[in-house]
């Protein structure tokens, strides 16, 4: 028969007992895993988990401990029957109690009356999901939107309409490049950033960028690429709510050297050594008194010579000794770094220069937002980077994959960095970081000082974070609500705006984020959120906000019903004008819920209205003459005038090699009415019966558009098309004025009509090659352009 020595018997019994004890501990701890379970319809421990899975796990833990004890007894008395029987019973119990019994409870006890039994657990899921993603304090307001555009309806929304952004940061990079690049070794990011600056006591939404170094434009050679060309130069900023009469951006800071209402080279340090497009590494610095060698900037905008500069900061390790030079020569696989006489005893090597990457290296426990943005703060250009603490272990919280939740048309086009495909069920904007564009110094501020994860990390890294109370008022004024956090929150709010279990259970009121209508009807890419200065209904004053609309949820493969169901804004402005104090309303989420009894067009329907309007399509066809390309800008949604207003700038770009998009028209819709004019002010008046009552940023351009004062570069055919369009607009303006009893307005419209008709006659004469004969009658207004 089988025989085991005493030592072997004890050895086997002890290890069997240890295994069973560990298995028992595993069963006991498995009960807590049910709190993060996603096996049911909702995250967390549901009825079957609480009443079947958790009790059976506890029973199995106790049973495993008992069998472990029997194994020890067997080792002492030499009889194995009891532990063998116990083990068999444990296996059978694990199969029946761990799998079969919960299935029976779910199938026959829970499923028939599911709502009544699961109500308590659904409430936990909704409450804790909202808490985990910072949605608990969302202010929900019913918004009985109208679709009727009445005269003067926008008079109460002057703060909002004055800052409606017409400059699309996704399109004007080429314009910045053509007008402000000056040298082939400079470049601007493909997508610019939206911030706000105070000008003459008024806060102005601003499109801002830095003039970074373009290594592709640097002459080939190690010395050129790493010693002579080391940095970019200057900030370029333009007003978001207006442009020049010829469609160019209205710059608030521009040129070399920098000039403008935001400052000049004397008020801030313009050199950009650390940015999103900086070289892998640069060798900078020199002994005091040495002749500068770094190419600094052109002497002036039109100069053929460059001034030179020497880096004077502390931005990287010294490579003046042979050991450090050898180490970095190996790191960057460069013999030139080791042998070149351009490296001197005071040389520093600058590397890891991308602001996001610097923050990630300094705080690897953070998930970094995909969009770092520059700002002029206390005389320095600083990149502001948002950092998140995340977890996947929050109880009852629905998980989200960051890459999927934050994907939109900007990440799809590579214009912003996509977040990693990490699944989380808890997120906080715990850290605000700044990276100095000159010396690369990184400062981390504990922004959410109540976040338990950040508190734990602060104990691990006690000296790396400063309290936000040490932030200057200037820095606070440029801190904004982060985009990626907002995208995650809007994904959750599509379903979790509903807090009533009776409505949440059938999922009958689920919302979704609309696709980007500017990409075409068949796109499945989501529309990005937009920064706007906005006064929400019920809000005392306008504030810099991050916004997004909602439409009914659409399953994959189904046709969307593009009507508006909701509108979400997050107050994005943290500034109070005081050091170390953030606005108490910063981060406040305001959700407008629209009625179902009336159909308010969503962004997709608004874009369809623009595309199908005969007047608009004819005018756009005229703008396309001469191989010019018409580009639709971002479609902005604004809850003003008691309803939903959509505004879209229209850019025209010629076919030339050095062309860039210029703002030529503005599209506006409210309900089913469409306005289309050279300025926002005129387009709004067309929609709101001749007088919107709005104050707009581009009002000064009325009567000064390029259509009424064409340059020599504009062809006669284009001038004719523009004149006819202006004539049609004047006719419509006069009809609207007469309908409202405004005879003075009708008189002004008739004067505009006569000017437009005369321009048409002159243009037609140029086309035919001669001047019109005396007595020739002006053409009658055509029904279309």
XYZ file of C-alpha atoms in Angstrom:
785
model
C 0.000 0.000 0.000
C 0.888 3.661 0.131
C 3.308 4.666 2.829
C 4.533 8.112 3.902
C 7.103 8.775 6.549
C 6.171 10.975 9.468
C 8.322 13.837 8.185
C 6.757 13.666 4.716
C 3.255 13.463 6.213
C 3.832 16.564 8.328
C 5.438 18.373 5.361
C 2.435 17.680 3.071
C -0.091 18.506 5.778
C 1.515 21.817 6.684
C 1.729 22.982 3.061
C -1.849 21.837 2.397
C -2.996 23.739 5.464
C -1.131 26.870 4.394
C -2.641 26.658 0.911
C -6.134 26.288 2.346
C -5.618 29.170 4.763
C -4.501 31.396 1.876
C -7.501 30.223 -0.136
C -9.735 31.092 2.783
C -8.223 34.581 2.981
C -8.738 34.928 -0.770
C -12.422 33.985 -0.418
C -12.820 36.477 2.418
C -11.212 39.333 0.505
C -13.139 38.454 -2.658
C -16.249 39.754 -0.933
C -14.871 43.285 -1.263
C -14.221 42.875 -4.984
C -17.969 42.831 -5.519
C -17.977 46.578 -4.785
C -16.079 47.136 -8.064
C -17.842 44.395 -9.991
C -18.887 45.201 -13.544
C -20.478 41.826 -14.284
C -24.004 43.155 -13.760
C -25.953 45.862 -15.533
C -24.573 48.446 -13.118
C -21.210 48.704 -11.401
C -20.927 47.595 -7.793
C -22.436 44.931 -5.542
C -26.011 44.303 -6.655
C -28.777 42.198 -5.056
C -27.283 38.846 -6.049
C -23.831 39.900 -4.883
C -25.083 41.057 -1.493
C -27.482 38.191 -0.847
C -25.720 35.275 -2.571
C -22.117 35.934 -3.562
C -20.902 37.670 -0.385
C -22.470 35.106 2.039
C -21.160 32.132 0.049
C -17.668 33.664 -0.096
C -17.772 33.978 3.690
C -18.925 30.339 4.027
C -16.171 29.163 1.706
C -13.579 31.144 3.696
C -14.695 29.471 6.941
C -14.850 26.032 5.259
C -11.324 26.403 3.877
C -10.055 27.304 7.339
C -11.757 24.229 8.852
C -10.259 21.907 6.223
C -6.859 23.491 6.883
C -7.258 22.645 10.560
C -8.249 19.058 9.680
C -5.039 18.758 7.625
C -2.980 19.660 10.691
C -4.927 17.110 12.743
C -4.286 14.472 10.080
C -0.572 15.191 10.248
C -0.619 14.454 13.978
C -2.876 11.360 14.107
C -1.918 9.969 10.699
C -5.491 9.629 9.372
C -6.350 11.458 6.105
C -10.007 10.610 5.704
C -11.387 13.774 7.313
C -9.227 16.289 5.386
C -9.858 14.429 2.110
C -13.613 14.429 2.670
C -13.436 18.075 3.740
C -11.491 19.006 0.628
C -14.005 17.247 -1.616
C -16.870 19.031 0.120
C -15.017 22.351 -0.257
C -14.649 21.826 -4.018
C -18.311 20.869 -4.418
C -19.420 23.810 -2.287
C -17.243 26.182 -4.305
C -18.883 25.029 -7.540
C -22.446 25.066 -6.222
C -22.291 28.058 -3.899
C -19.826 30.094 -5.957
C -21.490 29.685 -9.352
C -24.751 27.755 -9.471
C -26.485 29.319 -6.473
C -25.870 32.981 -7.506
C -27.076 32.138 -11.036
C -30.290 30.661 -9.671
C -30.870 33.690 -7.443
C -30.266 36.102 -10.324
C -32.330 34.193 -12.880
C -35.366 33.238 -10.831
C -35.449 35.666 -7.917
C -33.995 38.922 -9.224
C -34.778 39.137 -12.942
C -38.605 39.018 -12.768
C -38.971 41.914 -10.245
C -35.573 43.442 -11.047
C -36.402 47.117 -10.463
C -37.854 46.608 -6.981
C -34.957 44.397 -5.816
C -32.170 46.399 -7.426
C -33.490 49.881 -6.551
C -31.230 50.310 -3.507
C -28.139 49.246 -5.421
C -28.928 51.436 -8.450
C -29.195 54.388 -6.078
C -25.751 53.544 -4.736
C -24.356 53.305 -8.255
C -25.753 56.659 -9.369
C -24.738 58.470 -6.174
C -21.195 57.070 -5.985
C -20.508 57.380 -9.721
C -21.438 61.049 -9.547
C -19.211 61.447 -6.493
C -16.252 59.651 -8.087
C -16.280 61.925 -11.143
C -17.079 65.198 -9.356
C -20.668 65.436 -10.620
C -22.457 65.636 -7.265
C -22.819 69.421 -7.228
C -24.021 69.752 -10.840
C -26.661 72.471 -10.994
C -29.527 71.305 -13.221
C -31.863 73.989 -14.582
C -34.910 73.479 -16.814
C -34.500 75.639 -19.906
C -37.724 76.295 -21.786
C -35.997 77.223 -25.003
C -37.822 79.031 -27.750
C -37.200 78.687 -31.475
C -38.790 82.013 -32.388
C -36.332 84.816 -33.110
C -37.806 88.093 -31.909
C -36.382 91.565 -32.429
C -34.132 92.690 -29.569
C -34.002 89.193 -28.055
C -30.247 89.378 -27.439
C -30.273 92.692 -25.588
C -30.064 90.922 -22.223
C -27.122 88.797 -23.402
C -24.738 91.602 -24.306
C -21.926 90.140 -22.156
C -22.110 86.871 -24.059
C -22.509 88.250 -27.573
C -19.639 90.714 -27.110
C -17.237 87.800 -26.654
C -18.590 85.305 -29.189
C -15.416 83.828 -30.586
C -15.061 84.175 -34.366
C -11.414 83.186 -34.497
C -11.242 79.392 -34.767
C -8.055 78.198 -33.008
C -8.092 75.062 -35.150
C -7.877 77.034 -38.408
C -5.867 80.199 -37.807
C -2.472 78.603 -37.236
C -1.652 79.093 -40.926
C -2.661 82.747 -40.680
C -0.407 83.184 -37.660
C 2.357 81.459 -39.592
C 2.074 83.595 -42.712
C 1.725 86.863 -40.831
C 3.955 86.283 -37.798
C 6.490 83.540 -38.564
C 9.120 85.826 -40.239
C 11.710 83.036 -40.575
C 11.676 79.444 -41.814
C 13.058 78.310 -38.464
C 9.891 79.352 -36.591
C 6.529 77.596 -36.378
C 3.187 77.639 -34.606
C 1.277 74.653 -33.270
C -1.414 73.339 -35.663
C -4.090 74.083 -33.047
C -3.792 77.244 -30.979
C -5.149 77.822 -27.488
C -7.969 79.911 -26.063
C -7.297 81.992 -22.956
C -8.462 85.339 -21.612
C -6.637 88.586 -20.888
C -7.749 91.849 -19.374
C -7.539 94.773 -21.780
C -8.564 98.240 -20.633
C -10.508 96.785 -17.742
C -12.426 94.308 -19.903
C -11.741 90.572 -20.105
C -11.136 89.560 -23.718
C -11.197 85.973 -24.994
C -7.865 85.477 -26.721
C -6.371 83.001 -29.169
C -2.737 82.604 -28.170
C 0.368 80.779 -29.390
C 4.130 80.869 -28.983
C 6.575 81.185 -31.863
C 8.495 77.929 -31.439
C 11.669 76.713 -33.107
C 11.156 74.670 -36.270
C 14.063 72.249 -36.528
C 13.056 71.330 -40.085
C 13.818 74.887 -41.113
C 17.270 74.893 -39.526
C 20.239 74.400 -41.900
C 21.595 70.864 -41.603
C 24.559 70.274 -39.326
C 25.125 69.415 -35.679
C 26.266 72.912 -34.684
C 23.271 74.551 -36.381
C 20.751 72.105 -34.957
C 22.054 71.937 -31.387
C 24.206 74.998 -30.696
C 23.158 77.936 -32.874
C 19.392 77.404 -33.161
C 18.209 76.658 -29.638
C 14.929 78.461 -29.000
C 11.826 80.114 -30.345
C 10.853 83.699 -29.738
C 7.772 85.522 -28.579
C 4.067 85.154 -27.919
C 1.456 85.965 -30.547
C -2.113 86.636 -29.436
C -5.249 87.790 -31.228
C -8.690 88.868 -30.088
C -11.109 85.973 -30.321
C -14.272 87.964 -30.963
C -13.211 90.001 -33.971
C -10.889 90.238 -36.925
C -9.595 92.955 -39.173
C -11.755 94.221 -42.000
C -9.758 92.142 -44.488
C -10.317 88.929 -42.533
C -6.931 88.774 -40.824
C -6.657 88.205 -37.066
C -6.778 91.311 -34.886
C -3.500 90.908 -33.017
C -3.148 91.958 -29.381
C 0.510 90.933 -29.200
C 2.644 90.346 -32.275
C 5.808 91.180 -34.151
C 9.540 90.924 -33.517
C 10.251 92.517 -31.143
C 6.878 91.941 -29.490
C 4.424 94.838 -29.335
C 0.753 95.146 -28.515
C -1.788 95.843 -25.798
C -0.635 92.765 -23.869
C 2.931 94.050 -23.503
C 6.303 94.030 -25.219
C 9.735 92.476 -24.909
C 10.432 94.652 -21.875
C 7.417 93.411 -19.920
C 7.998 89.675 -20.382
C 10.770 87.213 -21.264
C 9.997 86.195 -24.885
C 12.530 83.380 -25.444
C 11.033 79.874 -25.716
C 13.629 77.233 -24.806
C 11.031 74.726 -23.539
C 7.997 73.992 -25.665
C 6.007 71.377 -27.525
C 8.298 71.466 -30.592
C 11.711 72.091 -29.045
C 14.704 70.018 -30.280
C 15.703 66.806 -28.515
C 18.574 68.655 -26.928
C 20.472 71.918 -27.195
C 23.853 73.054 -25.868
C 23.537 76.502 -24.299
C 25.423 78.822 -21.984
C 28.900 80.337 -22.041
C 31.406 81.954 -19.686
C 30.687 85.525 -18.724
C 31.993 87.956 -21.312
C 31.969 85.444 -24.156
C 30.548 86.492 -27.494
C 26.964 85.153 -27.917
C 26.499 82.451 -30.551
C 22.828 81.432 -30.207
C 20.578 82.792 -32.971
C 18.105 84.878 -30.970
C 15.742 86.582 -33.403
C 15.666 88.792 -36.507
C 16.768 92.345 -35.729
C 13.277 93.385 -36.826
C 10.377 91.891 -38.772
C 11.893 92.775 -42.167
C 15.573 92.511 -41.255
C 17.923 90.105 -43.020
C 20.213 89.811 -39.996
C 19.713 88.131 -36.660
C 20.669 89.186 -33.181
C 22.400 86.651 -30.915
C 21.974 85.695 -27.304
C 23.418 83.502 -24.536
C 21.175 81.424 -22.295
C 21.424 82.767 -18.733
C 19.195 80.412 -16.799
C 19.686 77.142 -14.951
C 17.893 74.796 -17.282
C 19.964 71.638 -17.499
C 23.035 69.692 -16.347
C 26.498 71.068 -16.997
C 28.431 69.329 -19.772
C 31.617 71.298 -19.340
C 33.591 68.341 -17.981
C 34.624 65.259 -19.940
C 32.664 62.763 -17.856
C 29.324 64.532 -18.338
C 30.049 65.031 -22.018
C 30.749 61.316 -22.395
C 27.550 60.369 -20.539
C 25.357 62.582 -22.717
C 27.220 61.683 -25.887
C 26.255 58.074 -25.170
C 22.685 59.034 -24.252
C 22.090 60.954 -27.480
C 24.401 58.817 -29.651
C 26.407 61.878 -30.696
C 30.176 61.983 -31.172
C 29.866 65.691 -32.010
C 28.776 66.428 -28.467
C 31.974 64.784 -27.279
C 34.370 66.327 -29.785
C 32.951 69.698 -30.805
C 34.719 72.849 -29.626
C 31.302 74.532 -29.414
C 30.933 72.921 -25.973
C 32.584 75.142 -23.354
C 33.181 74.802 -19.569
C 29.869 76.591 -18.775
C 27.746 74.710 -21.295
C 24.425 73.218 -20.207
C 22.440 70.591 -22.046
C 18.684 71.144 -22.285
C 16.555 68.055 -22.936
C 13.141 66.592 -21.998
C 11.742 69.938 -23.111
C 8.092 69.135 -23.790
C 6.034 70.604 -20.896
C 3.800 67.545 -20.542
C 6.749 65.181 -20.488
C 8.551 67.249 -17.849
C 5.537 67.053 -15.543
C 5.152 63.314 -16.173
C 8.790 62.697 -15.247
C 8.575 64.795 -12.102
C 5.229 63.333 -10.969
C 4.841 59.876 -12.546
C 1.775 59.164 -10.406
C -0.234 61.757 -12.355
C -2.174 61.335 -15.579
C -1.417 64.498 -17.544
C -4.012 66.373 -19.605
C -3.500 66.205 -23.356
C -3.356 69.964 -23.888
C -0.701 72.158 -22.271
C -1.223 75.851 -23.001
C 1.039 78.926 -22.725
C 0.293 82.126 -20.823
C 2.186 85.282 -19.926
C 2.391 85.171 -16.136
C 4.319 87.601 -13.945
C 6.635 88.564 -16.788
C 7.383 85.001 -17.926
C 5.905 82.676 -20.514
C 4.709 79.605 -18.659
C 3.063 76.442 -19.822
C 0.122 75.401 -17.644
C -0.392 71.652 -17.383
C -3.242 69.851 -15.607
C -2.526 66.648 -13.701
C -5.071 64.054 -12.587
C -5.089 61.479 -9.836
C -7.054 58.402 -10.902
C -8.129 55.059 -9.488
C -10.022 51.990 -10.642
C -11.054 50.911 -7.142
C -13.840 53.317 -6.189
C -16.899 51.340 -4.969
C -20.064 51.311 -7.072
C -18.567 53.688 -9.663
C -18.991 53.040 -13.371
C -15.575 52.733 -15.086
C -14.503 54.790 -18.087
C -11.650 54.220 -20.500
C -9.789 57.525 -20.707
C -8.742 57.201 -24.359
C -12.307 56.532 -25.482
C -14.000 59.058 -23.195
C -11.706 61.908 -24.278
C -11.604 61.142 -28.013
C -12.950 63.856 -30.323
C -12.158 65.483 -33.658
C -9.035 67.145 -32.216
C -7.477 63.945 -30.878
C -8.516 62.067 -34.030
C -6.676 64.635 -36.129
C -3.610 64.549 -33.892
C -4.117 68.181 -32.878
C -4.124 67.347 -29.161
C -2.517 64.440 -27.330
C -4.822 61.495 -26.628
C -4.886 60.096 -23.109
C -3.713 56.500 -22.540
C -6.223 53.594 -22.813
C -6.435 53.387 -19.043
C -9.663 52.335 -17.314
C -10.578 54.374 -14.253
C -13.625 54.912 -12.074
C -12.338 57.895 -10.104
C -10.631 61.082 -11.305
C -9.684 64.427 -9.798
C -7.851 67.450 -11.210
C -5.540 67.300 -8.206
C -2.515 69.217 -9.528
C -1.885 72.367 -11.534
C 1.655 72.518 -12.878
C 3.603 75.317 -14.545
C 6.654 74.903 -16.759
C 8.763 77.993 -17.401
C 9.337 78.342 -21.149
C 12.757 79.936 -20.579
C 14.508 77.735 -17.997
C 12.157 74.719 -17.863
C 11.567 74.959 -14.106
C 8.504 72.971 -13.033
C 6.258 73.967 -10.148
C 3.530 71.626 -8.924
C 0.585 73.040 -6.978
C -1.767 70.871 -4.932
C -4.973 72.160 -6.506
C -7.471 69.721 -4.955
C -5.993 69.529 -1.473
C -8.893 67.366 -0.254
C -8.210 64.554 -2.694
C -7.240 61.473 -0.616
C -5.002 60.067 -3.361
C -3.026 63.300 -3.578
C -2.680 63.373 0.201
C -1.209 59.875 0.096
C 1.238 60.818 -2.680
C 2.267 63.922 -0.742
C 3.429 61.637 2.054
C 5.572 59.746 -0.447
C 6.908 62.947 -2.091
C 6.598 65.535 0.703
C 8.642 68.307 -0.943
C 7.468 68.289 -4.575
C 4.089 70.019 -4.212
C 3.230 73.534 -3.089
C -0.181 74.566 -1.758
C -2.274 76.508 -4.247
C -2.281 79.388 -1.732
C 1.210 80.184 -3.071
C -0.091 80.797 -6.598
C 0.044 84.416 -7.714
C -3.078 86.314 -8.755
C -1.698 86.493 -12.313
C -1.336 82.721 -12.460
C -4.821 82.209 -11.000
C -6.203 84.461 -13.740
C -5.000 82.008 -16.411
C -5.839 78.709 -14.731
C -8.758 77.133 -16.561
C -10.963 74.074 -16.201
C -9.200 71.162 -17.968
C -10.605 69.751 -21.189
C -9.984 66.043 -20.644
C -11.680 66.019 -17.235
C -14.643 67.816 -18.781
C -14.840 65.251 -21.587
C -14.931 62.378 -19.083
C -17.616 64.166 -17.077
C -19.799 64.857 -20.112
C -19.629 61.171 -21.088
C -20.941 60.191 -17.650
C -23.561 62.939 -17.528
C -25.060 61.587 -20.739
C -26.629 58.943 -18.524
C -26.013 60.062 -14.958
C -27.818 63.387 -15.280
C -30.767 61.220 -14.267
C -30.885 60.629 -10.510
C -34.355 59.082 -10.261
C -34.145 55.273 -10.268
C -37.493 55.022 -12.077
C -36.048 57.015 -15.007
C -32.501 55.700 -14.759
C -33.475 51.997 -14.850
C -35.030 51.913 -18.353
C -32.327 54.275 -19.697
C -35.078 56.095 -21.584
C -33.506 59.535 -21.194
C -29.902 58.850 -22.196
C -27.975 61.588 -23.961
C -24.923 61.613 -26.154
C -22.292 64.045 -27.379
C -22.979 65.166 -30.973
C -20.535 64.349 -33.715
C -18.496 67.209 -35.136
C -20.827 68.635 -37.819
C -17.995 70.443 -39.601
C -16.548 67.078 -40.687
C -19.602 65.996 -42.673
C -22.800 64.065 -42.063
C -21.218 60.589 -41.960
C -18.566 61.264 -39.352
C -18.645 59.417 -36.045
C -16.047 61.643 -34.363
C -17.334 63.667 -31.432
C -17.456 67.432 -31.337
C -14.861 68.877 -28.947
C -15.887 71.173 -26.086
C -15.306 74.897 -26.539
C -14.013 77.649 -24.266
C -16.323 80.686 -24.311
C -17.056 83.689 -22.155
C -20.669 82.970 -21.432
C -23.497 84.077 -19.168
C -25.623 81.027 -18.498
C -29.366 81.470 -17.772
C -29.673 82.308 -14.093
C -26.030 83.384 -13.818
C -25.304 86.899 -12.528
C -22.511 87.716 -14.964
C -20.566 86.174 -17.813
C -17.622 83.926 -17.012
C -14.984 82.072 -18.971
C -16.513 78.608 -19.416
C -16.024 75.246 -21.093
C -19.172 74.135 -22.898
C -20.775 71.232 -24.744
C -24.280 70.386 -26.060
C -26.142 67.068 -25.717
C -28.416 65.234 -28.152
C -30.353 61.948 -27.679
C -28.116 58.908 -27.245
C -27.452 57.017 -30.465
C -26.384 53.372 -30.524
C -23.610 52.369 -32.915
C -24.843 52.076 -36.477
C -28.058 54.023 -35.900
C -28.999 57.368 -37.411
C -28.742 60.183 -34.844
C -31.724 62.332 -33.951
C -29.906 65.634 -33.856
C -32.129 67.692 -31.586
C -30.916 69.436 -28.471
C -31.634 67.807 -25.113
C -29.108 69.510 -22.849
C -26.272 71.991 -22.588
C -23.421 71.770 -20.083
C -20.978 74.440 -18.985
C -18.152 74.327 -16.463
C -17.003 77.608 -14.974
C -13.399 77.643 -16.116
C -12.091 80.860 -14.558
C -10.268 80.472 -11.226
C -9.088 84.062 -10.887
C -10.221 86.422 -8.149
C -7.555 89.108 -8.509
C -5.917 88.023 -5.261
C -2.859 85.871 -4.607
C -3.607 82.338 -3.474
C -7.394 82.614 -3.745
C -9.428 80.756 -6.313
C -12.955 81.626 -7.290
C -15.557 79.750 -5.230
C -17.500 79.092 -8.435
C -14.521 77.621 -10.289
C -15.426 74.183 -11.647
C -19.152 74.623 -11.055
C -21.087 72.506 -13.534
C -24.302 74.023 -14.868
C -26.584 71.774 -16.893
C -29.514 73.115 -18.894
C -32.225 70.528 -19.555
C -34.439 71.350 -22.530
C -38.108 70.346 -22.790
C -39.176 67.465 -24.993
C -42.370 69.253 -26.060
C -40.491 71.464 -28.513
C -37.817 70.537 -31.032
C -34.717 72.668 -30.650
C -32.188 71.996 -33.432
C -28.911 70.398 -32.361
C -25.517 71.205 -33.890
C -26.026 68.720 -36.728
C -29.370 70.232 -37.687
C -27.905 73.728 -37.493
C -25.125 72.690 -39.879
C -27.716 71.154 -42.218
C -29.665 74.423 -42.158
C -26.533 76.279 -43.209
C -25.709 73.784 -45.949
C -29.225 73.627 -47.376
C -30.026 77.356 -47.329
C -30.127 78.471 -50.964
C -28.880 81.983 -50.256
C -25.945 80.646 -48.263
C -25.044 77.952 -50.771
C -25.134 80.415 -53.693
C -22.956 82.886 -51.832
C -20.481 80.182 -50.852
C -20.292 79.034 -54.460
C -19.350 82.572 -55.440
C -16.679 82.640 -52.743
C -15.279 79.419 -54.202
C -14.663 81.058 -57.561
C -11.059 81.217 -58.635
C -10.197 77.881 -57.005
C -10.654 79.370 -53.525
C -11.573 76.976 -50.734
C -14.378 77.722 -48.275
C -13.697 76.327 -44.791
C -16.319 76.108 -42.066
C -15.020 77.092 -38.650
C -16.058 75.606 -35.319
C -19.808 75.581 -34.696
C -20.454 77.300 -31.357
C -23.608 76.722 -29.315
C -24.846 79.505 -27.031
C -27.970 79.532 -24.832
C -29.006 83.164 -25.430
C -32.160 84.999 -26.414
C -34.282 82.453 -24.589
C -33.236 79.715 -27.006
C -30.136 78.233 -28.640
C -27.991 80.322 -30.951
C -25.447 78.726 -33.299
C -22.534 80.725 -34.666
C -20.036 79.528 -37.250
C -17.259 81.611 -38.814
C -16.606 80.977 -42.510
C -13.052 81.213 -43.830
C -11.857 81.495 -47.411
C -8.422 80.342 -48.524
C -7.038 80.934 -51.993
C -5.119 78.312 -53.924
C -1.756 80.078 -53.678
C 1.224 78.396 -52.029
C 1.479 81.048 -49.300
C -2.247 81.443 -48.737
C -3.987 81.156 -45.400
C -7.620 81.150 -44.233
C -9.184 84.591 -43.785
C -12.457 85.283 -41.997
C -14.968 86.359 -44.646
C -18.447 85.558 -43.387
C -20.364 84.553 -40.285
C -23.212 82.039 -40.234
C -25.865 82.304 -37.533
C -28.992 80.289 -36.825
C -31.754 80.472 -34.233
C -34.561 77.993 -34.600
C -35.119 77.696 -38.336
C -33.842 81.171 -39.245
C -30.415 81.604 -40.818
C -28.242 84.689 -41.059
C -25.219 85.060 -43.317
C -23.204 88.260 -43.465
C -19.643 89.643 -43.443
C -19.936 90.389 -39.715
C -21.580 88.732 -36.741
C -23.523 91.913 -35.985
C -25.133 91.940 -39.432
C -25.832 88.202 -39.391
C -27.591 88.470 -36.027
C -29.716 91.350 -37.275
C -30.790 89.233 -40.234
C -31.996 86.489 -37.903
C -33.652 88.697 -35.300
C -35.933 90.724 -37.554
C -33.465 93.469 -38.378
C -32.367 94.255 -34.831
C -30.934 91.602 -32.539
C -30.126 94.026 -29.747
C -26.710 92.365 -29.439
C -23.338 93.936 -28.829
C -20.639 92.119 -30.803
C -16.882 92.333 -30.986
C -16.841 92.970 -34.744
C -19.353 95.816 -34.880
C -16.590 98.174 -35.959
C -16.158 96.214 -39.190
C -19.660 97.043 -40.465
C -19.321 99.070 -43.635
C -15.597 98.354 -43.837
C -15.590 94.810 -45.098
C -13.267 93.794 -47.919
C -16.329 93.371 -50.126
C -17.005 97.122 -50.036
C -13.354 98.149 -50.255
C -11.732 95.513 -52.466
C -7.973 95.350 -52.784
C -6.198 95.226 -56.124
C -5.671 91.505 -55.634
C -9.430 90.826 -55.748
C -10.616 90.001 -59.269
C -13.479 91.862 -60.959
C -15.513 88.653 -60.969
C -15.122 88.333 -57.228
C -16.055 91.983 -56.738
C -19.203 91.476 -58.811
C -20.209 88.429 -56.778
C -19.579 90.265 -53.523
C -21.506 93.317 -54.653
C -24.534 91.234 -55.624
C -24.425 89.488 -52.283
C -24.261 92.841 -50.514
C -27.230 94.025 -52.568
C -29.293 91.007 -51.562
C -28.401 91.543 -47.909
C -29.442 95.212 -48.193
C -32.804 94.223 -49.709
C -33.459 91.774 -46.881
C -32.400 94.381 -44.316
C -34.807 96.911 -45.813
C -37.695 94.435 -45.853
C -37.057 93.562 -42.204
C -36.927 97.255 -41.277
C -40.236 97.968 -43.027
C -41.860 94.980 -41.351
C -40.874 96.445 -37.971
C -41.929 99.982 -38.867
C -38.325 101.191 -38.850
C -38.316 103.685 -41.739
C -34.928 105.105 -40.777
C -33.463 101.615 -40.968
C -35.074 101.161 -44.370
C -33.445 104.368 -45.569
C -30.001 103.151 -44.464
C -30.641 99.826 -46.209
C -31.525 101.670 -49.448
C -28.268 103.598 -49.280
C -26.344 100.324 -48.858
C -28.295 98.897 -51.787
C -27.361 101.805 -54.053
C -23.674 101.497 -53.115
C -23.744 97.761 -53.761
C -25.458 98.191 -57.135
C -22.957 100.819 -58.179
C -20.112 98.478 -57.175
C -21.758 95.764 -59.281
C -21.960 98.087 -62.284
C -18.289 99.030 -61.915
C -17.225 95.408 -61.577
C -19.285 94.377 -64.608
C -17.675 97.157 -66.624
C -14.220 95.898 -65.641
C -15.209 92.399 -66.731
C -16.435 93.611 -70.113
C -13.314 95.744 -70.505
C -14.864 99.221 -70.454
C -16.651 101.758 -68.315
C -20.461 101.912 -68.308
C -21.910 104.493 -70.666
C -23.656 107.540 -69.265
C -27.280 106.829 -68.614
C -26.782 103.114 -68.133
C -29.197 101.921 -65.502
C -27.968 100.057 -62.458
C -29.036 96.429 -62.433
C -32.121 95.517 -60.472
C -31.657 93.508 -57.296
C -31.633 89.846 -58.223
C -33.541 87.307 -56.177
C -30.249 85.545 -55.510
C -26.562 86.546 -55.517
